[in-house]
mmCIF file of C-alpha atoms in Angstrom:
data_model
loop_
_atom_site.group_PDB
_atom_site.id
_atom_site.type_symbol
_atom_site.label_atom_id
_atom_site.label_comp_id
_atom_site.label_asym_id
_atom_site.label_seq_id
_atom_site.Cartn_x
_atom_site.Cartn_y
_atom_site.Cartn_z
ATOM 1 C CA UNK U 1120 8.939 -82.998 -242.142
ATOM 2 C CA UNK U 1121 10.393 -83.255 -245.646
ATOM 3 C CA UNK U 1122 11.287 -80.053 -247.453
ATOM 4 C CA UNK U 1123 10.314 -79.504 -251.060
ATOM 5 C CA UNK U 1124 13.509 -78.239 -252.775
ATOM 6 C CA UNK U 1125 13.713 -76.985 -256.328
ATOM 7 C CA UNK U 1126 16.969 -77.987 -258.063
ATOM 8 C CA UNK U 1127 17.413 -76.071 -261.325
ATOM 9 C CA UNK U 1128 20.223 -74.943 -263.543
ATOM 10 C CA UNK U 1129 19.708 -71.429 -264.872
ATOM 11 C CA UNK U 1130 21.493 -68.923 -266.999
ATOM 12 C CA UNK U 1131 22.259 -65.487 -265.594
ATOM 13 C CA UNK U 1132 19.363 -64.075 -267.645
ATOM 14 C CA UNK U 1133 16.909 -66.537 -266.098
ATOM 15 C CA UNK U 1134 16.656 -69.221 -268.781
ATOM 16 C CA UNK U 1135 16.454 -72.933 -267.842
ATOM 17 C CA UNK U 1136 16.458 -74.100 -271.461
ATOM 18 C CA UNK U 1137 17.440 -72.499 -274.770
ATOM 19 C CA UNK U 1138 14.931 -71.608 -277.464
ATOM 20 C CA UNK U 1139 12.981 -74.358 -279.259
ATOM 21 C CA UNK U 1140 13.045 -76.935 -276.421
ATOM 22 C CA UNK U 1141 11.223 -79.996 -277.761
ATOM 23 C CA UNK U 1142 11.666 -83.773 -277.999
ATOM 24 C CA UNK U 1143 14.992 -84.462 -279.672
ATOM 25 C CA UNK U 1144 16.220 -81.048 -278.516
ATOM 26 C CA UNK U 1145 15.108 -81.283 -274.905
ATOM 27 C CA UNK U 1146 17.312 -78.450 -273.574
ATOM 28 C CA UNK U 1147 16.674 -76.145 -276.510
ATOM 29 C CA UNK U 1148 19.388 -74.604 -278.683
ATOM 30 C CA UNK U 1149 22.563 -74.165 -276.556
ATOM 31 C CA UNK U 1150 20.705 -75.148 -273.409
ATOM 32 C CA UNK U 1151 23.116 -78.009 -272.730
ATOM 33 C CA UNK U 1152 25.574 -75.301 -271.633
ATOM 34 C CA UNK U 1153 23.571 -75.070 -268.336
ATOM 35 C CA UNK U 1154 24.689 -78.590 -267.391
ATOM 36 C CA UNK U 1155 28.432 -78.426 -268.028
ATOM 37 C CA UNK U 1156 28.920 -78.328 -264.222
ATOM 38 C CA UNK U 1157 27.687 -81.908 -264.082
ATOM 39 C CA UNK U 1158 30.964 -83.028 -265.539
ATOM 40 C CA UNK U 1159 32.240 -82.453 -262.032
ATOM 41 C CA UNK U 1160 29.333 -84.311 -260.330
ATOM 42 C CA UNK U 1161 31.582 -87.192 -259.046
ATOM 43 C CA UNK U 1162 34.185 -84.800 -257.505
ATOM 44 C CA UNK U 1163 34.619 -84.027 -253.841
ATOM 45 C CA UNK U 1164 34.071 -80.351 -254.545
ATOM 46 C CA UNK U 1165 30.931 -78.218 -254.467
ATOM 47 C CA UNK U 1166 29.442 -79.631 -257.696
ATOM 48 C CA UNK U 1167 29.735 -83.202 -256.365
ATOM 49 C CA UNK U 1168 28.280 -82.103 -253.043
ATOM 50 C CA UNK U 1169 25.222 -80.583 -254.652
ATOM 51 C CA UNK U 1170 24.759 -83.558 -256.969
ATOM 52 C CA UNK U 1171 24.947 -86.012 -254.028
ATOM 53 C CA UNK U 1172 22.380 -83.899 -252.109
ATOM 54 C CA UNK U 1173 19.924 -84.037 -255.015
ATOM 55 C CA UNK U 1174 20.314 -87.798 -255.311
ATOM 56 C CA UNK U 1175 19.785 -88.212 -251.531
ATOM 57 C CA UNK U 1176 16.151 -86.982 -251.874
ATOM 58 C CA UNK U 1177 13.365 -89.447 -251.146
ATOM 59 C CA UNK U 1178 10.824 -88.408 -253.784
ATOM 60 C CA UNK U 1179 10.558 -86.265 -256.894
ATOM 61 C CA UNK U 1180 7.916 -83.720 -257.979
ATOM 62 C CA UNK U 1181 8.118 -82.920 -261.667
ATOM 63 C CA UNK U 1182 6.077 -80.786 -264.005
ATOM 64 C CA UNK U 1183 4.444 -82.703 -266.854
ATOM 65 C CA UNK U 1184 6.494 -80.920 -269.599
ATOM 66 C CA UNK U 1185 9.751 -81.743 -267.839
ATOM 67 C CA UNK U 1186 8.663 -85.363 -267.275
ATOM 68 C CA UNK U 1187 7.822 -85.816 -270.932
ATOM 69 C CA UNK U 1188 10.932 -84.062 -272.287
ATOM 70 C CA UNK U 1189 13.062 -86.298 -269.987
ATOM 71 C CA UNK U 1190 11.550 -89.428 -271.582
ATOM 72 C CA UNK U 1191 9.615 -90.049 -268.435
ATOM 73 C CA UNK U 1192 12.981 -91.027 -266.912
ATOM 74 C CA UNK U 1193 11.895 -94.576 -267.901
ATOM 75 C CA UNK U 1194 10.066 -94.559 -264.624
ATOM 76 C CA UNK U 1195 13.109 -94.094 -262.445
ATOM 77 C CA UNK U 1196 14.565 -90.671 -261.709
ATOM 78 C CA UNK U 1197 17.058 -92.091 -259.166
ATOM 79 C CA UNK U 1198 17.159 -95.087 -256.797
ATOM 80 C CA UNK U 1199 13.528 -96.010 -257.545
ATOM 81 C CA UNK U 1200 12.125 -93.056 -255.462
ATOM 82 C CA UNK U 1201 8.460 -92.116 -256.186
ATOM 83 C CA UNK U 1202 7.908 -89.535 -258.912
ATOM 84 C CA UNK U 1203 4.835 -87.370 -258.602
ATOM 85 C CA UNK U 1204 4.037 -85.614 -261.910
ATOM 86 C CA UNK U 1205 2.033 -82.439 -261.415
ATOM 87 C CA UNK U 1206 -0.251 -82.075 -264.459
ATOM 88 C CA UNK U 1207 -3.516 -80.350 -265.390
ATOM 89 C CA UNK U 1208 -4.929 -83.317 -267.196
ATOM 90 C CA UNK U 1209 -4.439 -87.073 -267.373
ATOM 91 C CA UNK U 1210 -5.492 -88.873 -270.535
ATOM 92 C CA UNK U 1211 -7.466 -92.062 -269.975
ATOM 93 C CA UNK U 1212 -5.186 -95.096 -270.184
ATOM 94 C CA UNK U 1213 -1.946 -93.024 -269.825
ATOM 95 C CA UNK U 1214 -0.188 -94.928 -267.145
ATOM 96 C CA UNK U 1215 3.320 -93.520 -266.322
ATOM 97 C CA UNK U 1216 6.157 -96.041 -266.005
ATOM 98 C CA UNK U 1217 7.805 -97.323 -262.880
ATOM 99 C CA UNK U 1218 7.554 -95.292 -259.760
ATOM 100 C CA UNK U 1219 5.799 -92.348 -261.478
ATOM 101 C CA UNK U 1220 2.308 -91.181 -260.833
ATOM 102 C CA UNK U 1221 0.210 -88.306 -262.232
ATOM 103 C CA UNK U 1222 -1.386 -85.867 -259.719
ATOM 104 C CA UNK U 1223 -3.628 -82.985 -260.728
ATOM 105 C CA UNK U 1224 -3.869 -81.112 -257.427
ATOM 106 C CA UNK U 1225 -0.768 -79.163 -256.248
ATOM 107 C CA UNK U 1226 -1.578 -79.482 -252.517
ATOM 108 C CA UNK U 1227 -2.221 -83.239 -252.823
ATOM 109 C CA UNK U 1228 1.015 -83.634 -254.877
ATOM 110 C CA UNK U 1229 3.081 -81.917 -252.205
ATOM 111 C CA UNK U 1230 1.431 -83.963 -249.436
ATOM 112 C CA UNK U 1231 1.959 -87.300 -251.237
ATOM 113 C CA UNK U 1232 5.605 -86.453 -252.043
ATOM 114 C CA UNK U 1233 6.405 -85.370 -248.431
ATOM 115 C CA UNK U 1234 4.856 -88.589 -247.056
ATOM 116 C CA UNK U 1235 6.722 -90.767 -249.587
ATOM 117 C CA UNK U 1236 10.111 -89.023 -248.835
ATOM 118 C CA UNK U 1237 9.858 -89.700 -245.144
ATOM 119 C CA UNK U 1238 12.662 -87.874 -243.427
ATOM 120 C CA UNK U 1239 14.463 -86.983 -246.680
ATOM 121 C CA UNK U 1240 13.865 -83.946 -248.919
ATOM 122 C CA UNK U 1241 11.733 -83.933 -252.038
ATOM 123 C CA UNK U 1242 13.517 -82.873 -255.282
ATOM 124 C CA UNK U 1243 11.388 -80.545 -257.448
ATOM 125 C CA UNK U 1244 11.962 -80.329 -261.231
ATOM 126 C CA UNK U 1245 10.484 -77.979 -263.815
ATOM 127 C CA UNK U 1246 9.383 -74.412 -264.091
ATOM 128 C CA UNK U 1247 5.678 -75.145 -264.124
ATOM 129 C CA UNK U 1248 5.885 -77.369 -261.041
ATOM 130 C CA UNK U 1249 8.056 -74.783 -259.157
ATOM 131 C CA UNK U 1250 5.700 -71.972 -259.969
ATOM 132 C CA UNK U 1251 2.606 -73.967 -258.954
ATOM 133 C CA UNK U 1252 4.277 -75.027 -255.642
ATOM 134 C CA UNK U 1253 5.399 -71.447 -254.917
ATOM 135 C CA UNK U 1254 1.903 -70.069 -255.576
ATOM 136 C CA UNK U 1255 0.460 -72.719 -253.253
ATOM 137 C CA UNK U 1256 2.961 -71.931 -250.475
ATOM 138 C CA UNK U 1257 4.381 -75.431 -250.687
ATOM 139 C CA UNK U 1258 7.980 -74.869 -251.974
ATOM 140 C CA UNK U 1259 10.419 -74.643 -249.077
ATOM 141 C CA UNK U 1260 13.815 -74.067 -250.689
ATOM 142 C CA UNK U 1261 15.459 -73.465 -254.012
ATOM 143 C CA UNK U 1262 18.875 -74.681 -255.137
ATOM 144 C CA UNK U 1263 19.667 -72.536 -258.156
ATOM 145 C CA UNK U 1264 22.659 -73.622 -260.204
ATOM 146 C CA UNK U 1265 23.570 -70.226 -261.679
ATOM 147 C CA UNK U 1266 25.644 -70.639 -264.819
ATOM 148 C CA UNK U 1267 27.744 -67.720 -266.058
ATOM 149 C CA UNK U 1268 26.181 -67.467 -269.518
ATOM 150 C CA UNK U 1269 23.517 -65.313 -271.084
ATOM 151 C CA UNK U 1270 21.307 -67.568 -273.314
ATOM 152 C CA UNK U 1271 19.261 -64.557 -274.541
ATOM 153 C CA UNK U 1272 16.144 -66.575 -275.234
ATOM 154 C CA UNK U 1273 14.361 -69.780 -274.252
ATOM 155 C CA UNK U 1274 12.262 -70.908 -271.316
ATOM 156 C CA UNK U 1275 12.512 -68.833 -268.164
ATOM 157 C CA UNK U 1276 12.189 -70.328 -264.700
ATOM 158 C CA UNK U 1277 9.802 -67.745 -263.244
ATOM 159 C CA UNK U 1278 8.179 -66.283 -266.392
ATOM 160 C CA UNK U 1279 4.535 -67.159 -265.483
ATOM 161 C CA UNK U 1280 4.783 -66.919 -261.701
ATOM 162 C CA UNK U 1281 2.361 -64.034 -261.404
ATOM 163 C CA UNK U 1282 2.380 -60.670 -259.599
ATOM 164 C CA UNK U 1283 2.806 -61.910 -256.001
ATOM 165 C CA UNK U 1284 5.842 -60.846 -253.944
ATOM 166 C CA UNK U 1285 7.892 -63.700 -252.576
ATOM 167 C CA UNK U 1286 10.754 -63.113 -250.167
ATOM 168 C CA UNK U 1287 13.759 -65.438 -250.116
ATOM 169 C CA UNK U 1288 16.386 -65.987 -247.420
ATOM 170 C CA UNK U 1289 19.875 -66.934 -248.533
ATOM 171 C CA UNK U 1290 21.035 -70.207 -246.999
ATOM 172 C CA UNK U 1291 24.402 -70.802 -248.774
ATOM 173 C CA UNK U 1292 26.606 -70.016 -251.726
ATOM 174 C CA UNK U 1293 28.924 -72.632 -253.164
ATOM 175 C CA UNK U 1294 31.298 -71.777 -256.009
ATOM 176 C CA UNK U 1295 31.858 -74.722 -258.255
ATOM 177 C CA UNK U 1296 33.578 -75.136 -261.606
ATOM 178 C CA UNK U 1297 31.470 -73.445 -264.231
ATOM 179 C CA UNK U 1298 28.581 -72.635 -261.712
ATOM 180 C CA UNK U 1299 27.546 -70.915 -258.530
ATOM 181 C CA UNK U 1300 25.094 -72.902 -256.444
ATOM 182 C CA UNK U 1301 22.729 -70.514 -254.629
ATOM 183 C CA UNK U 1302 20.415 -71.973 -251.988
ATOM 184 C CA UNK U 1303 17.436 -69.968 -250.727
ATOM 185 C CA UNK U 1304 14.694 -70.622 -248.204
ATOM 186 C CA UNK U 1305 11.266 -69.372 -249.128
ATOM 187 C CA UNK U 1306 10.004 -67.013 -246.442
ATOM 188 C CA UNK U 1307 6.430 -67.527 -245.360
#
């Protein structure tokens, strides 16, 4: 069965975007710093390995905010894989481009993505989607790209997760240029 795996760059103080993230400034002020490690994405080292793993996924689940800030990826996140956008509401007539589809139920979204991915993993994007999937017991693993910077403000990855206690099991640690990749399995 496909695993749902969150891939997220994060500052040491827990931010995934700098302050004032919005269209035209999608990563917030200074948030681009979280993605410097991607300069090494074509390397044979750890950054290239993690990047290739992300692009080997067979489907994507994205939160609505992430989807919109990313320009809806013009309907193709990578290789034409299906994109399932977890959202609270769909406006009538709003049809997402390409392989994207809106889904309002978290359990259904996870089920559809797993089925679409086949024997490959599902890449999860966005704080809202990650939190909803965690609360529903659907997120299997997290690949956190921990960047050695303190942004001080912005959008936090787990800010609205809620009071529940969630145990994680370390799976691996890879030290790349400008980042430490931390992979955790969510304990059930």
